[in-house]
mmCIF file with all atom_site columns, C-alpha atoms in Angstrom:
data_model
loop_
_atom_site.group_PDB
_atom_site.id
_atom_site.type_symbol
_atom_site.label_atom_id
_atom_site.label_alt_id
_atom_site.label_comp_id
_atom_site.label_asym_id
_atom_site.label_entity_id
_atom_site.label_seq_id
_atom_site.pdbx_PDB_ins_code
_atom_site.Cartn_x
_atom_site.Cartn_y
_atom_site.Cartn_z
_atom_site.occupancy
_atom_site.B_iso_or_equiv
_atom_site.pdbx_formal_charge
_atom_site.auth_seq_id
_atom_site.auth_comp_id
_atom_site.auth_asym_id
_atom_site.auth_atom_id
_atom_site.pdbx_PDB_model_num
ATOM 1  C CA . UNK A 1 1  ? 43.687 -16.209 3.033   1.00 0.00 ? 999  UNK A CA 1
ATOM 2  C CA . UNK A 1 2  ? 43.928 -19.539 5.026   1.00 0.00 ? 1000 UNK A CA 1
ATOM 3  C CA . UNK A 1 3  ? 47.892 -19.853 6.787   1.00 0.00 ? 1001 UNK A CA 1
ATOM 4  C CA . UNK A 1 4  ? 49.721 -21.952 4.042   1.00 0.00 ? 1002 UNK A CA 1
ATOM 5  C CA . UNK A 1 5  ? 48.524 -20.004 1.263   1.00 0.00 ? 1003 UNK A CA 1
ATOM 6  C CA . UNK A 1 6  ? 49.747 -16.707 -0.523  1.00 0.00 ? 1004 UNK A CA 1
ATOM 7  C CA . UNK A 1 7  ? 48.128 -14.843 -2.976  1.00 0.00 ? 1005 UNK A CA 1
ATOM 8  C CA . UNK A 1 8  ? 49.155 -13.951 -6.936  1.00 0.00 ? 1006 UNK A CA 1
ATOM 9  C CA . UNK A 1 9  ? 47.827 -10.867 -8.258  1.00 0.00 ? 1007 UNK A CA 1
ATOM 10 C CA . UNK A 1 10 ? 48.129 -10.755 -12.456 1.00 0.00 ? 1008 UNK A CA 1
ATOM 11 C CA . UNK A 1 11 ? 47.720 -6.966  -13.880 1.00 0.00 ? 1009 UNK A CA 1
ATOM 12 C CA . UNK A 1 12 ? 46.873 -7.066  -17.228 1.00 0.00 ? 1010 UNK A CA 1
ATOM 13 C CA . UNK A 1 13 ? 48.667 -4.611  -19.331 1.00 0.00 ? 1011 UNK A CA 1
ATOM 14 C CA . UNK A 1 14 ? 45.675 -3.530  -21.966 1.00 0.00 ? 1012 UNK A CA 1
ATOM 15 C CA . UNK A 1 15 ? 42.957 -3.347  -19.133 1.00 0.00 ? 1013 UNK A CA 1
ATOM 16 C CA . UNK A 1 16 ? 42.319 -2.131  -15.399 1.00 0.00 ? 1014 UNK A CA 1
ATOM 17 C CA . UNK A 1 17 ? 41.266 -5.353  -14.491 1.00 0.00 ? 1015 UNK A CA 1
ATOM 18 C CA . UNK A 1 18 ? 43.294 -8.043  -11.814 1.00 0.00 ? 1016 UNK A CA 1
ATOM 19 C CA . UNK A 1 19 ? 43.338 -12.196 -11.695 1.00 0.00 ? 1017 UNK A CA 1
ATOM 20 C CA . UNK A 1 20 ? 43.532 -13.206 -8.357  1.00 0.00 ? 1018 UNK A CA 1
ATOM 21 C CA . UNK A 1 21 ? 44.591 -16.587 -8.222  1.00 0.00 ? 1019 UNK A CA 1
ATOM 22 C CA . UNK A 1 22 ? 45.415 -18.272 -4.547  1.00 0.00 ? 1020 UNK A CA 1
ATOM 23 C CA . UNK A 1 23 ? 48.614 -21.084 -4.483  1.00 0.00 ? 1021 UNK A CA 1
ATOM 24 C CA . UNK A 1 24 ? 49.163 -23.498 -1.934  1.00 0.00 ? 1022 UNK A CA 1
ATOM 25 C CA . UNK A 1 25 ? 52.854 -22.914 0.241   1.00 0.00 ? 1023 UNK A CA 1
ATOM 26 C CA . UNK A 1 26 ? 54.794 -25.219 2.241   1.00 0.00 ? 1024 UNK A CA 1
ATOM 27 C CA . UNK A 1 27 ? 53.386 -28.246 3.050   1.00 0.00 ? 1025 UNK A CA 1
ATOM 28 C CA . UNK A 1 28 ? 49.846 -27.524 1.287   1.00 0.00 ? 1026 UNK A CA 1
ATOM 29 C CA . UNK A 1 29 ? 52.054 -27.011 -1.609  1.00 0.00 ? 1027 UNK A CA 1
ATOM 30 C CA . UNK A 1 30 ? 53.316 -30.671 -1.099  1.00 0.00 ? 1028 UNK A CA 1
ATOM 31 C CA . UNK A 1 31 ? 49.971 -32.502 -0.216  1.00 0.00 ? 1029 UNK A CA 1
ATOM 32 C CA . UNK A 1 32 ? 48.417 -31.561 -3.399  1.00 0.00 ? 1030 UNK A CA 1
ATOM 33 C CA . UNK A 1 33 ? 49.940 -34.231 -5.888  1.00 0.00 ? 1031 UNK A CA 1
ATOM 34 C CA . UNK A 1 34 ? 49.294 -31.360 -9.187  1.00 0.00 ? 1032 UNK A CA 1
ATOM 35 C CA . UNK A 1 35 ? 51.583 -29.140 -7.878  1.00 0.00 ? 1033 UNK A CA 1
ATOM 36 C CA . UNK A 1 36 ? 53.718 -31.291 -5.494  1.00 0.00 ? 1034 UNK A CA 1
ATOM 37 C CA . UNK A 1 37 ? 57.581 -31.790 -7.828  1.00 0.00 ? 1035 UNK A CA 1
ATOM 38 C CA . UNK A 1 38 ? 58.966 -33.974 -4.938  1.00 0.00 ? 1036 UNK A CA 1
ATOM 39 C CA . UNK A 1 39 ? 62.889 -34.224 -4.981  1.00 0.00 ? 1037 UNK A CA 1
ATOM 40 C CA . UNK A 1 40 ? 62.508 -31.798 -8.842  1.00 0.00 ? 1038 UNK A CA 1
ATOM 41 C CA . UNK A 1 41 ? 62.175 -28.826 -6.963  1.00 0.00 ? 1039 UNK A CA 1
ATOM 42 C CA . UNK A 1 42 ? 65.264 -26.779 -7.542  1.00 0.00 ? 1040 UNK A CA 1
ATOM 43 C CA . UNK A 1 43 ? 66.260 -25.015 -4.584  1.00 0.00 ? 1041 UNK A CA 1
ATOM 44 C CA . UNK A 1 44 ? 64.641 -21.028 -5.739  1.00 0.00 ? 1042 UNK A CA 1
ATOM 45 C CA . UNK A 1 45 ? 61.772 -23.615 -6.553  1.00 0.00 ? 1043 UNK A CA 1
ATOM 46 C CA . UNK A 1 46 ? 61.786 -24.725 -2.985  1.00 0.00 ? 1044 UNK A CA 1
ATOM 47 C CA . UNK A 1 47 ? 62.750 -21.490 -1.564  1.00 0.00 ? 1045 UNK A CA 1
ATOM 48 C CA . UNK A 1 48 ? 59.154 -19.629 -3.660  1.00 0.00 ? 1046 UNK A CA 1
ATOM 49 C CA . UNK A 1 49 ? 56.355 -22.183 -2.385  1.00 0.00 ? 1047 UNK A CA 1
ATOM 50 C CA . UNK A 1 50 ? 58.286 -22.144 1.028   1.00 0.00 ? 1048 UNK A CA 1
ATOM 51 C CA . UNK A 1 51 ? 58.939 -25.634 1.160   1.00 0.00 ? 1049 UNK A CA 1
ATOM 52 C CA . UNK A 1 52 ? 62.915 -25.346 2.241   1.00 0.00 ? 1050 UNK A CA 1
ATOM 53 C CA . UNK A 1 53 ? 63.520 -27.512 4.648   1.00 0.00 ? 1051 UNK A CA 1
ATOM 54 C CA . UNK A 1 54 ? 61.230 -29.795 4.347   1.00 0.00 ? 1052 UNK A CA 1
ATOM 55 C CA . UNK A 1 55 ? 61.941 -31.824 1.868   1.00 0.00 ? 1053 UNK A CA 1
ATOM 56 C CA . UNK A 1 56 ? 65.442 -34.128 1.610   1.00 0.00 ? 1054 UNK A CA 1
ATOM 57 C CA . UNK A 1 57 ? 68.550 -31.649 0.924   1.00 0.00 ? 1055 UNK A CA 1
ATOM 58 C CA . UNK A 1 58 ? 68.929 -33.405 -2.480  1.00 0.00 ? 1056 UNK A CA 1
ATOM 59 C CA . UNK A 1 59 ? 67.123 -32.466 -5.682  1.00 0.00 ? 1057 UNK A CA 1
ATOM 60 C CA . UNK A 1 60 ? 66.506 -34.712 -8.907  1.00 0.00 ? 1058 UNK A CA 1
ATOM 61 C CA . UNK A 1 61 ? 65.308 -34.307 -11.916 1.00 0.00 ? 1059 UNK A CA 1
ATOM 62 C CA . UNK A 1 62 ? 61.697 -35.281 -13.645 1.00 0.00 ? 1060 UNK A CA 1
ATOM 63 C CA . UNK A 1 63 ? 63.679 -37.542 -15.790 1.00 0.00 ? 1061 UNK A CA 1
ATOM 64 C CA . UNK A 1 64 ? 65.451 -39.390 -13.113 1.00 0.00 ? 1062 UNK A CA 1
ATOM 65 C CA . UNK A 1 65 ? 61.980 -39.505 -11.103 1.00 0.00 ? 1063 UNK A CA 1
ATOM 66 C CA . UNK A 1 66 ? 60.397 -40.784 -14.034 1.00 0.00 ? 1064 UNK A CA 1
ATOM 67 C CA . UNK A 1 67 ? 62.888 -43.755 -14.857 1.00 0.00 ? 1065 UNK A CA 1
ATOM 68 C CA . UNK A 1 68 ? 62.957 -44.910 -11.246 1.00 0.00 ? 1066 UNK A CA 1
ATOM 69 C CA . UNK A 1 69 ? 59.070 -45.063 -11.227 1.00 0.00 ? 1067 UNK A CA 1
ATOM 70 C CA . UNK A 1 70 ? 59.444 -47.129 -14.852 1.00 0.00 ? 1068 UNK A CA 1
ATOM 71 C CA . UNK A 1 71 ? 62.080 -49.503 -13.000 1.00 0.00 ? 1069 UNK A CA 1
ATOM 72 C CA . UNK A 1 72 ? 59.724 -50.040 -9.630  1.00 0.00 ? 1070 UNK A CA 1
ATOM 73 C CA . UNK A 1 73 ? 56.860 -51.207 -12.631 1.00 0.00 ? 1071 UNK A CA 1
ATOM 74 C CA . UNK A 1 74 ? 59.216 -53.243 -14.662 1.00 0.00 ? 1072 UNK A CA 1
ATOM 75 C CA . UNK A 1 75 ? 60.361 -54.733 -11.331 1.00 0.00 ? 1073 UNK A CA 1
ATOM 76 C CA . UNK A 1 76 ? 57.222 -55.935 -9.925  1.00 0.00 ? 1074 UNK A CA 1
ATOM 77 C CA . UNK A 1 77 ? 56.848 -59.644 -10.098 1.00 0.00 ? 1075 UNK A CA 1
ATOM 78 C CA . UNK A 1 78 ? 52.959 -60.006 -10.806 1.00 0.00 ? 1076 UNK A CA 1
ATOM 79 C CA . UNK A 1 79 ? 50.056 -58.183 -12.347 1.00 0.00 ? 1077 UNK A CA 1
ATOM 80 C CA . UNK A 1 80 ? 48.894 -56.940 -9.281  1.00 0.00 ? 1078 UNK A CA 1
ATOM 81 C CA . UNK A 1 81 ? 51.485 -55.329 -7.807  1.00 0.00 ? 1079 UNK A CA 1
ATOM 82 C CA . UNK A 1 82 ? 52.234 -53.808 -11.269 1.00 0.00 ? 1080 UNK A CA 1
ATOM 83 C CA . UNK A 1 83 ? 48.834 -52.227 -11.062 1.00 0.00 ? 1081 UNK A CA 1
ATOM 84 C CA . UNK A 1 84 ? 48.849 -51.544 -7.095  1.00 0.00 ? 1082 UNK A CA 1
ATOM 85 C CA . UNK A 1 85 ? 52.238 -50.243 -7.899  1.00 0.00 ? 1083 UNK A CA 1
ATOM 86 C CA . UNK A 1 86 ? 50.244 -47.797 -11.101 1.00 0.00 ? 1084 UNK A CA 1
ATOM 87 C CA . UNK A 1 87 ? 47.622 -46.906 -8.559  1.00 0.00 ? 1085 UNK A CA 1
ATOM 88 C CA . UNK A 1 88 ? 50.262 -45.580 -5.508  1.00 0.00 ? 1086 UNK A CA 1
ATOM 89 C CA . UNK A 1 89 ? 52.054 -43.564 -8.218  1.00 0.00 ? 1087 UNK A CA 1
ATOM 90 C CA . UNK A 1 90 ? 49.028 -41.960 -9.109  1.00 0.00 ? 1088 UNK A CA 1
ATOM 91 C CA . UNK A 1 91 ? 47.497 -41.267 -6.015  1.00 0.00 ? 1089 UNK A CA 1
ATOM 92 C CA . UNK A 1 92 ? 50.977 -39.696 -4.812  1.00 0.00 ? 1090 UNK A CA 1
ATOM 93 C CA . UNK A 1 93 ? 52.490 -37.875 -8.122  1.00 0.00 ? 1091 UNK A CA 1
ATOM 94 C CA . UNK A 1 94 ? 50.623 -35.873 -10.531 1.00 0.00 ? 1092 UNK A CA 1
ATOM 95 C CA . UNK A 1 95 ? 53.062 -33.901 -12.519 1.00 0.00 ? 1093 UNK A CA 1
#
């Protein structure tokens, strides 16, 4: 397993067999934009993926996340930076 990463091991109940599935930690938890929750992580959240400390000490919520993103759009003056302003939220944030 590559540093960064830990492993999660699933044991299903009715059968002998195991699901091995690998998650990103730290800060290959926060460069992948599907997993990455930004300022939403609470701190166990933070504390699991290992990513204490490196984030701001603060923590938000999707919602709040969400309606600052809608006031940056509403905000922009024209078309294009709407849509450069679309394409920077989407390359950064997935969730």
């Amino acid at each position: 397993l590559a540093p960064g990463w830990h492993q999660v091991v699933t044991i299903s109940p009715s059968s002998t067999n195991t699901d091995t599935m690998s998650t990103p930690t730290g800060v290959h938890m926060l460069r992948d934009a599907n997993r990455n929750k930004g300022l939403a992580f609470t701190k166990a959240e933070r504390e699991e993926h290992g990513v204490l400390g490196l984030l701001p000490p603060m923590t938000t919520d999707i919602a709040l996340e969400t309606s600052r993103a809608k006031w940056q759009f509403n905000n922009a003056g024209t078309p294009l930076e709407k849509y450069m302003n679309l394409m920077n939220l989407q390359a950064r944030d997935e969730t």
